[in-house]
PDB file of C-alpha atoms in Angstrom:
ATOM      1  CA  UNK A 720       0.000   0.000   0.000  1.00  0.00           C
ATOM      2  CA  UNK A 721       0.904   3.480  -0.678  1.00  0.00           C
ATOM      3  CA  UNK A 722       2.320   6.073   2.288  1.00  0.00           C
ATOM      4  CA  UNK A 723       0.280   9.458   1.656  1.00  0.00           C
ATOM      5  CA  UNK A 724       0.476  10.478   5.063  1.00  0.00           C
ATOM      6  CA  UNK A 725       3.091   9.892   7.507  1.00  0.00           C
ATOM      7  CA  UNK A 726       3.200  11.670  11.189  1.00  0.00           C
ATOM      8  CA  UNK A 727       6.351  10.899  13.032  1.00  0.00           C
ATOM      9  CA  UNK A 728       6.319  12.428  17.119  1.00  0.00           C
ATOM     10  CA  UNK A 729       3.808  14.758  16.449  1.00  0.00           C
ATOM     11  CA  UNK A 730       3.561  16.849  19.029  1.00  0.00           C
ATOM     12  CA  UNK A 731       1.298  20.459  19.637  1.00  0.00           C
ATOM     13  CA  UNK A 732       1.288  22.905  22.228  1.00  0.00           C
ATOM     14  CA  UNK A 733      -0.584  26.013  22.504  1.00  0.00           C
ATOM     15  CA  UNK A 734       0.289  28.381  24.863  1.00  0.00           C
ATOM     16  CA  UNK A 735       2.966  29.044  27.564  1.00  0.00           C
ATOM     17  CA  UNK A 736       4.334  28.308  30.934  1.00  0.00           C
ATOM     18  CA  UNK A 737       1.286  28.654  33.257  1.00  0.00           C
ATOM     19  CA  UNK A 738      -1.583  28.927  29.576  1.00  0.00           C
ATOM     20  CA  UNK A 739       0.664  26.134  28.475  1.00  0.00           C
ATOM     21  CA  UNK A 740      -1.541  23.430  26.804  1.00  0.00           C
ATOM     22  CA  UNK A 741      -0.254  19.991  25.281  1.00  0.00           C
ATOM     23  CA  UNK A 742      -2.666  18.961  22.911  1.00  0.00           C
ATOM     24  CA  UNK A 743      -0.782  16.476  20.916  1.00  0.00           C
ATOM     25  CA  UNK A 744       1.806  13.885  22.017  1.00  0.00           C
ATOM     26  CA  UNK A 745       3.994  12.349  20.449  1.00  0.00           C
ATOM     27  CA  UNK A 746       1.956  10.701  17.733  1.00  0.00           C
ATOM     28  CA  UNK A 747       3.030   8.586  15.113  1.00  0.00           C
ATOM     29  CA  UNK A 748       0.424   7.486  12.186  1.00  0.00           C
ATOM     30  CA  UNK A 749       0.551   6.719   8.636  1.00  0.00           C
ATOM     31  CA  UNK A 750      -2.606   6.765   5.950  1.00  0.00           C
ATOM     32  CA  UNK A 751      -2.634   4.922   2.846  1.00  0.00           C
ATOM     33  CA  UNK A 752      -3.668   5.974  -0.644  1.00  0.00           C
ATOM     34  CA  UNK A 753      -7.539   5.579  -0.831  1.00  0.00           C
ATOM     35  CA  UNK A 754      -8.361   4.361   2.562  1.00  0.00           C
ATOM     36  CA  UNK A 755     -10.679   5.633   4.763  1.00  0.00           C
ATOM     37  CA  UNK A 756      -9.973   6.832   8.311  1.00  0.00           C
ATOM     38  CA  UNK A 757     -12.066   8.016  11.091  1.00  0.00           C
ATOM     39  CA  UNK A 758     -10.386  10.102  13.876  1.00  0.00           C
ATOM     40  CA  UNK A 759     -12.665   9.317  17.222  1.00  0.00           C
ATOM     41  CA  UNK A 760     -12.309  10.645  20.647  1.00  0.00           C
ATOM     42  CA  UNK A 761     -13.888  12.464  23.106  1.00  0.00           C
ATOM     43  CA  UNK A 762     -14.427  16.205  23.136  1.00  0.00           C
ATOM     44  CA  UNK A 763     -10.749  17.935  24.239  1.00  0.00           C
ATOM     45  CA  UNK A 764      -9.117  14.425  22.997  1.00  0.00           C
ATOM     46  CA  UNK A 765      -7.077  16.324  19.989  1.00  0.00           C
ATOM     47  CA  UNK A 766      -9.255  14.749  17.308  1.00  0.00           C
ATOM     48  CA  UNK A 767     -10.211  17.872  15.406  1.00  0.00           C
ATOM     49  CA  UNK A 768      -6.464  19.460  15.999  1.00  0.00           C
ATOM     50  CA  UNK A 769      -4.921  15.977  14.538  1.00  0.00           C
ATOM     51  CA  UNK A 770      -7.021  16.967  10.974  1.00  0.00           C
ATOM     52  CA  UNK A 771      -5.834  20.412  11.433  1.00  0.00           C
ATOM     53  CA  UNK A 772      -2.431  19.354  11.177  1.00  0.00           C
ATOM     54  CA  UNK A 773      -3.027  16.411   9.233  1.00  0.00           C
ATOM     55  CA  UNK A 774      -4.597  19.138   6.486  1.00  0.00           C
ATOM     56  CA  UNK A 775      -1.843  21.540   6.851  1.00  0.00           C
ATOM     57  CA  UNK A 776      -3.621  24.215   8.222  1.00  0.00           C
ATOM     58  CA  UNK A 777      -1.881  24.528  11.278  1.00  0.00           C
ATOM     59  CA  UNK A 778       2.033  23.312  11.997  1.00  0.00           C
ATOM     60  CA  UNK A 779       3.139  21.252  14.658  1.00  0.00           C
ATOM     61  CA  UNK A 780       5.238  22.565  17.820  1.00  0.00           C
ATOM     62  CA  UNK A 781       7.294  18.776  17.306  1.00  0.00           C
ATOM     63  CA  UNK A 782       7.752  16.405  15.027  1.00  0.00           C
ATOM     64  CA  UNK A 783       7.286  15.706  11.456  1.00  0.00           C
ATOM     65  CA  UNK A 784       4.952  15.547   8.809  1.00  0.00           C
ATOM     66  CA  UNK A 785       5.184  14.159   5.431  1.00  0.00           C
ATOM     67  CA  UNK A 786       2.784  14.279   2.327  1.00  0.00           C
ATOM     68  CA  UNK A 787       3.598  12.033  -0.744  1.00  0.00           C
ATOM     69  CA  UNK A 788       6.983  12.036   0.974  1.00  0.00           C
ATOM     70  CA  UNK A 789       7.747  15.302   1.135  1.00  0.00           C
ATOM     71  CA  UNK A 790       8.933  16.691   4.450  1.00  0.00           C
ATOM     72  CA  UNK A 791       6.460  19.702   4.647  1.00  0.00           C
ATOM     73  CA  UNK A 792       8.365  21.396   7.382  1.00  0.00           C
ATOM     74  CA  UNK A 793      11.238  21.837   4.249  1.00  0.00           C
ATOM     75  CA  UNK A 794       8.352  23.535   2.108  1.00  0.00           C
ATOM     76  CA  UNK A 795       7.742  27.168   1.687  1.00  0.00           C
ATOM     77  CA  UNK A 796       4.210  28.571   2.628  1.00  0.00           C
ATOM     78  CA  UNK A 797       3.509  29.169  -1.264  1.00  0.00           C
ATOM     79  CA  UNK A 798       4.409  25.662  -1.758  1.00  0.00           C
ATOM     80  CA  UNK A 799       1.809  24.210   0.742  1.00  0.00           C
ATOM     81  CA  UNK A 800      -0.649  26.387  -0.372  1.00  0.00           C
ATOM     82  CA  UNK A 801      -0.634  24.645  -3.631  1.00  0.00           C
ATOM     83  CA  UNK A 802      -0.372  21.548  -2.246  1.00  0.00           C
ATOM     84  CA  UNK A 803      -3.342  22.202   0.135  1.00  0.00           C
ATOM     85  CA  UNK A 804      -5.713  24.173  -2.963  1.00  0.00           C
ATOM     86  CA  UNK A 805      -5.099  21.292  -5.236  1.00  0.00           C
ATOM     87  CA  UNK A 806      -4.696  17.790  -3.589  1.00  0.00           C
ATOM     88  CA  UNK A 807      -6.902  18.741  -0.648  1.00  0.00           C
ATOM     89  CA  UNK A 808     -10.892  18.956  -0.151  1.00  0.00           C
ATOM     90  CA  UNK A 809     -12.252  20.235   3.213  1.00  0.00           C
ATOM     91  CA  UNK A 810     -15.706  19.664   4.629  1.00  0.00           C
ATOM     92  CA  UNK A 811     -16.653  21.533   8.284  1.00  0.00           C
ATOM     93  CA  UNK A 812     -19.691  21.159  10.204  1.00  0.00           C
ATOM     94  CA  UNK A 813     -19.451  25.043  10.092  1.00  0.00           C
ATOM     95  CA  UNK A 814     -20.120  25.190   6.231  1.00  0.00           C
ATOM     96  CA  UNK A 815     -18.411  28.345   5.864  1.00  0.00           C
ATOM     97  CA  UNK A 816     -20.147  29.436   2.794  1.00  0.00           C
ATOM     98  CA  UNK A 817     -20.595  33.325   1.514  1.00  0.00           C
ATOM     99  CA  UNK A 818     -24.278  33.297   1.814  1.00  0.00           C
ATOM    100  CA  UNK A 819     -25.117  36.096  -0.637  1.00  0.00           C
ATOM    101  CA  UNK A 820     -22.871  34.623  -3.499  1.00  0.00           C
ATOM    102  CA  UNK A 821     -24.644  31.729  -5.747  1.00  0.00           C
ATOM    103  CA  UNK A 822     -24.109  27.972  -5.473  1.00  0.00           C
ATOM    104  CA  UNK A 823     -22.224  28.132  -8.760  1.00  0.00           C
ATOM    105  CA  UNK A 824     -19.434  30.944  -7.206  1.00  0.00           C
ATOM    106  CA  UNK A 825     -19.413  29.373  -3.931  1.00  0.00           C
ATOM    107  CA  UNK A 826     -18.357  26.115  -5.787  1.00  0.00           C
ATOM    108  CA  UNK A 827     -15.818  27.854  -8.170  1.00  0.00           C
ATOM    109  CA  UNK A 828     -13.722  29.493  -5.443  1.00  0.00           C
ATOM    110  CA  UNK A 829     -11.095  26.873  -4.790  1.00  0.00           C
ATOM    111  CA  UNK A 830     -10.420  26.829  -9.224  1.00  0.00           C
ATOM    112  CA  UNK A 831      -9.677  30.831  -8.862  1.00  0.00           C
ATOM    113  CA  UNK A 832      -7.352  30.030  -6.282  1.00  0.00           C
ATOM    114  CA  UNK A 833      -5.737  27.501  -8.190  1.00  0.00           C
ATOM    115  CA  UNK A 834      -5.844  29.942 -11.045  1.00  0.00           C
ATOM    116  CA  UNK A 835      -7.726  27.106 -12.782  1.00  0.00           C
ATOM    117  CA  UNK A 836      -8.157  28.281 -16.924  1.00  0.00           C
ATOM    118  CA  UNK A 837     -11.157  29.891 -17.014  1.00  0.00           C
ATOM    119  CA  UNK A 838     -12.286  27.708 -19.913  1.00  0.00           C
ATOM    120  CA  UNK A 839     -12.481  24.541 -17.360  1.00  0.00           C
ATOM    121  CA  UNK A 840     -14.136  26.362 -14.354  1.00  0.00           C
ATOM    122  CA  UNK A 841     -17.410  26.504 -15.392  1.00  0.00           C
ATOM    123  CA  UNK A 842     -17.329  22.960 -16.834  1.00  0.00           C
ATOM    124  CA  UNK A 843     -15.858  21.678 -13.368  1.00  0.00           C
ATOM    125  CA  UNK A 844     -17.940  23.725 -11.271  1.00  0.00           C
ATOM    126  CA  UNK A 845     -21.420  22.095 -12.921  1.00  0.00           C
ATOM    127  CA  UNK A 846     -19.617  18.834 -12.966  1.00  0.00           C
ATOM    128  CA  UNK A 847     -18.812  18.784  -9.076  1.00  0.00           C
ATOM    129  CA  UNK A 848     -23.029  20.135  -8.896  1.00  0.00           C
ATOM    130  CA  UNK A 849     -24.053  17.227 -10.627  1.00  0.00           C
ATOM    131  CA  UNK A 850     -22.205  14.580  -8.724  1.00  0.00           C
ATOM    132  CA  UNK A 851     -24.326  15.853  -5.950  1.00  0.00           C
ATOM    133  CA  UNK A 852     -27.030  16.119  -7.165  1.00  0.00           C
ATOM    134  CA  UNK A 853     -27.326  20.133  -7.198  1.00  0.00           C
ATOM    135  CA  UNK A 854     -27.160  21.256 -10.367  1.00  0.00           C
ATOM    136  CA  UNK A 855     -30.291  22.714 -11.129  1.00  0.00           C
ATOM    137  CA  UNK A 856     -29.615  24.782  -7.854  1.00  0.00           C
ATOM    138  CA  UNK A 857     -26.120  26.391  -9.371  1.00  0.00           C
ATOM    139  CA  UNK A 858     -27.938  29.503  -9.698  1.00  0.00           C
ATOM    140  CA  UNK A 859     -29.678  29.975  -6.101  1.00  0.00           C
ATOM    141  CA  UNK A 860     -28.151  31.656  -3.588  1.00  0.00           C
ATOM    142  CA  UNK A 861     -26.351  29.653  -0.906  1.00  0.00           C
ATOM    143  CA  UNK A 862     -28.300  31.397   1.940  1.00  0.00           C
ATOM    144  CA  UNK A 863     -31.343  29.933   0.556  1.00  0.00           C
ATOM    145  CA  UNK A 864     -30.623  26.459   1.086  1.00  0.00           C
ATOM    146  CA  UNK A 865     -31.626  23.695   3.785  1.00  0.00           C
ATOM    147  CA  UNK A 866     -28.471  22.415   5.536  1.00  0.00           C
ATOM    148  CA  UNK A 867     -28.191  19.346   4.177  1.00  0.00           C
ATOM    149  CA  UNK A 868     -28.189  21.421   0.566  1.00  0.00           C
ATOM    150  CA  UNK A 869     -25.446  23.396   2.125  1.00  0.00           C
ATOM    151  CA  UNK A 870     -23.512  20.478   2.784  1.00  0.00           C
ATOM    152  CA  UNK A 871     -23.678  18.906  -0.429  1.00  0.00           C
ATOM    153  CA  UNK A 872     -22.389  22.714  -1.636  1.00  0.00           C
ATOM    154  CA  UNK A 873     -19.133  22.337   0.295  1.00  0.00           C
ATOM    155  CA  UNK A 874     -18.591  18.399  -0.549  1.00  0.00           C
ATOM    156  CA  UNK A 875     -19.014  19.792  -4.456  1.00  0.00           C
ATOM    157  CA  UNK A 876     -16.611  22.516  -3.441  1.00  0.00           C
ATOM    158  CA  UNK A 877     -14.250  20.006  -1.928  1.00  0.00           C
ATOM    159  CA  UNK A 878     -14.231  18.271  -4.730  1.00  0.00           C
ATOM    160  CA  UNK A 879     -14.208  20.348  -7.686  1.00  0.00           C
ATOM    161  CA  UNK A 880     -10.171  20.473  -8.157  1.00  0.00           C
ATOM    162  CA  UNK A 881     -10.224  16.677  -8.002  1.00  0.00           C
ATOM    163  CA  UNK A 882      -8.506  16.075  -4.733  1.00  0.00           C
ATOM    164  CA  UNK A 883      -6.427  13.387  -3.272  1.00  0.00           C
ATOM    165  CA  UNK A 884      -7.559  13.933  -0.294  1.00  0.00           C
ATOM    166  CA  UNK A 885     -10.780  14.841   1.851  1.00  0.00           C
ATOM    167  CA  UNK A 886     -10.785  16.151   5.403  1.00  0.00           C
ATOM    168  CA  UNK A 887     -13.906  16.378   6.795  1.00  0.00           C
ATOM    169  CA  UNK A 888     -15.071  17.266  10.359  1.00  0.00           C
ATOM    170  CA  UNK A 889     -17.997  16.270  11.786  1.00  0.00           C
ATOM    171  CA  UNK A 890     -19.614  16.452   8.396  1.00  0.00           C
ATOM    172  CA  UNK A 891     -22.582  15.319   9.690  1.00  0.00           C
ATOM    173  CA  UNK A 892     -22.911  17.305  13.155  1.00  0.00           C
ATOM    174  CA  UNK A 893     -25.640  20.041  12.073  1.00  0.00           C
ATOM    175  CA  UNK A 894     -27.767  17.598  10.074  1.00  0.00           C
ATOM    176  CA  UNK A 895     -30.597  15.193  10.924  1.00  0.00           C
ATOM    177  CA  UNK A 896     -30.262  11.558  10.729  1.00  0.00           C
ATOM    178  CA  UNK A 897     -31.662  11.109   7.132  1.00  0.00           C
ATOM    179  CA  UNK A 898     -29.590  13.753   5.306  1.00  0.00           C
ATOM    180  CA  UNK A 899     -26.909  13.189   7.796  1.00  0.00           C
ATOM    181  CA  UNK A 900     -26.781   9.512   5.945  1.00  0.00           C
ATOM    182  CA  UNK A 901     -27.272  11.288   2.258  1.00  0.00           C
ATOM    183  CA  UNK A 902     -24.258  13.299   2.875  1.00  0.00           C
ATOM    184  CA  UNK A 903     -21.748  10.354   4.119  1.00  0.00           C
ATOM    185  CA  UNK A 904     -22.889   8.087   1.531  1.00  0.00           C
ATOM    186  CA  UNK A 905     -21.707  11.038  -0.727  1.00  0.00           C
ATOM    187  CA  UNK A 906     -17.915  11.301   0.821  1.00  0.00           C
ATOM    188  CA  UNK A 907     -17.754   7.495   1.028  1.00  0.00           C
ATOM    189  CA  UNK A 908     -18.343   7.299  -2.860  1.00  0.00           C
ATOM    190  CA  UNK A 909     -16.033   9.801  -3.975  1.00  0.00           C
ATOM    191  CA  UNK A 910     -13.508   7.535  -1.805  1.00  0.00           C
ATOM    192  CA  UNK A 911     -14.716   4.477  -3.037  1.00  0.00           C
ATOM    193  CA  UNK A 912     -15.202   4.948  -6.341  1.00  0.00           C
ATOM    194  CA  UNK A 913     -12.453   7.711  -7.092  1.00  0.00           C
ATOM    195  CA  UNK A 914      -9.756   6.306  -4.951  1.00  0.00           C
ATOM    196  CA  UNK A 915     -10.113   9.922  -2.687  1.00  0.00           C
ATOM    197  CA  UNK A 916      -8.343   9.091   0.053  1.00  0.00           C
ATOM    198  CA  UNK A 917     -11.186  10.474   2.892  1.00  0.00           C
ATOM    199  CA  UNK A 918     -10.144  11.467   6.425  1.00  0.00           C
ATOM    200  CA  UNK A 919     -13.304  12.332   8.946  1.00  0.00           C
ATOM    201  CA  UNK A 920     -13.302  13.312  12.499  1.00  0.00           C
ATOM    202  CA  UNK A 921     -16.522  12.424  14.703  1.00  0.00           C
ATOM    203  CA  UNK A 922     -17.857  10.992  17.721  1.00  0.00           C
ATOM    204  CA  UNK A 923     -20.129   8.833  15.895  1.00  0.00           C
ATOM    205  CA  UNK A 924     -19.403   5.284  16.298  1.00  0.00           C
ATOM    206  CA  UNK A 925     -21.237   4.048  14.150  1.00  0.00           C
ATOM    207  CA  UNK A 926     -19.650   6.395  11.478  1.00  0.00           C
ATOM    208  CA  UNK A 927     -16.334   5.467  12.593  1.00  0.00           C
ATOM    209  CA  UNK A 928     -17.126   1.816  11.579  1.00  0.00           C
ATOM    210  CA  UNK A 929     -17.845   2.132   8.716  1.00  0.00           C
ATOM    211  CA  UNK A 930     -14.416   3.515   7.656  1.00  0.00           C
ATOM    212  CA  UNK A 931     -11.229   1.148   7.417  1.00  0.00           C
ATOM    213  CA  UNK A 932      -9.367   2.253  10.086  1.00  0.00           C
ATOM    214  CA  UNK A 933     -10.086   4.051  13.103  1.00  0.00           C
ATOM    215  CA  UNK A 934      -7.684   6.360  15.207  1.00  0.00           C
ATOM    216  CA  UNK A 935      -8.641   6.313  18.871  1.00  0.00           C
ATOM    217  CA  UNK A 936      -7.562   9.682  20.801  1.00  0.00           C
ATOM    218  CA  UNK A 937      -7.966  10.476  24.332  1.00  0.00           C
ATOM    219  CA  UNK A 938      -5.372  13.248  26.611  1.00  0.00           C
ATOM    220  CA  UNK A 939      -3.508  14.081  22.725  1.00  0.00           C
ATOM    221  CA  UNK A 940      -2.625  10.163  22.664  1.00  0.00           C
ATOM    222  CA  UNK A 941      -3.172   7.633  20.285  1.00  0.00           C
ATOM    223  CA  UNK A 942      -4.743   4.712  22.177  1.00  0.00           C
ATOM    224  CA  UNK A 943      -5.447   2.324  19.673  1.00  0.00           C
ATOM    225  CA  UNK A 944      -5.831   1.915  16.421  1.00  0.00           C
ATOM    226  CA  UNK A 945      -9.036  -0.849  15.092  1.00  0.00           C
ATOM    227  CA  UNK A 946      -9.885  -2.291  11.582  1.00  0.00           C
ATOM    228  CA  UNK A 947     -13.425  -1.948  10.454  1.00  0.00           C
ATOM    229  CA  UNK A 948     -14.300  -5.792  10.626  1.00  0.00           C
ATOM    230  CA  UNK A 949     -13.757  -7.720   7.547  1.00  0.00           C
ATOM    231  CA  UNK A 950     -10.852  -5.744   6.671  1.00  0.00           C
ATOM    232  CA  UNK A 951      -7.763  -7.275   6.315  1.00  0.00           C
TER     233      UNK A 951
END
């Protein structure tokens, strides 16, 4: 199997001397092209500052972490930018839409970042709308939807560059069972049938079960590690 990810003594600390804060500790991991992996763990366990890292949106106080093999610590914050616009899809609880802007503009931010040729970014934009099922809503504002619309918004944002990777946290924490189930079955396709490698923090169990792997964290530790069953 193929190294994507690999953590070596991860280690983060906010804070100092008395407002000093250890939230990480010395955590070593490594994720595999196109798996799935849910990080579990009770509230204050690190879970959510794990993906941070994991997504390169924050750095580590210790330790190393490397994506396709490169050390990012050795890249410049350009660099990681790129890698993070183009090989990275994010999906928050917090949708963090612009709610006056249409469906179709919310969903074509990440190509103008990338500087995507403006040819392709309408074309990709619809594309990512249809694969979830929004497409007739492209021109609607995106303060007009329900939240489970909203959500499908920022999974067709998250994918519209064609990621390698999706980090998504607590996708499903603002949304009612039923469209809670729409909206996983969603991320678990993409990984399935596009080989996206998907990695999701939550407390739900039965969430975490259904991915390949799951990353127990309690205190900023890794306690273990399980296999969903039938997984070899």
């Amino acid at each position: 199997m193929q190294k994507v990810i690999e953590v070596k003594n991860l280690s983060k600390v906010y804070g100092r001397r008395r407002a000093r804060f250890t939230a990480l500790k010395n955590l070593n991991l490594t994720i595999y092209k196109g798996e799935s992996v849910a990080i579990v763990g009770k509230s204050g366990s690190g879970k959510s500052t794990l993906m941070h890292l994991l997504a390169l949106l924050d750095k580590p106080t210790r330790g190393a972490i490397k994506v396709d093999g490169m050390d990012t610590a050795k890249l410049r914050a350009s660099k990681i930018n790129r890698l993070r616009n183009r090989s990275f899809g994010f999906v928050f609880q917090q949708f963090f839409m612009n709610s006056s802007e249409s469906v179709y503009e919310n969903v074509l931010l990440p190509l103008k970042i990338a500087h995507a040729r403006c040819g392709n970014r309408k074309r990709l934009a619809l594309d990512a709308l249809k694969s979830v099922g929004l497409r007739e809503r492209a021109k609607d504002k995106a303060g007009e939807l329900s939240g489970g619309h909203k959500q499908r918004v920022c999974i067709a944002r998250a994918i519209v560059n064609n990621p390698q990777f999706i980090f998504a946290d607590e996708p499903t924490g603002n949304l009612d069972s039923a469209t809670g189930e729409k909206i996983i079955k969603l991320l678990f396709d993409f990984n399935q049938r596009k080989g996206v490698t998907l990695v999701i923090v939550t407390h739900d169990e039965d969430l975490a079960a259904r991915c390949d792997r799951q990353i127990h964290l309690k205190d900023g530790e890794i306690i273990k590690i399980t296999k969903r069953k039938g997984t070899k």
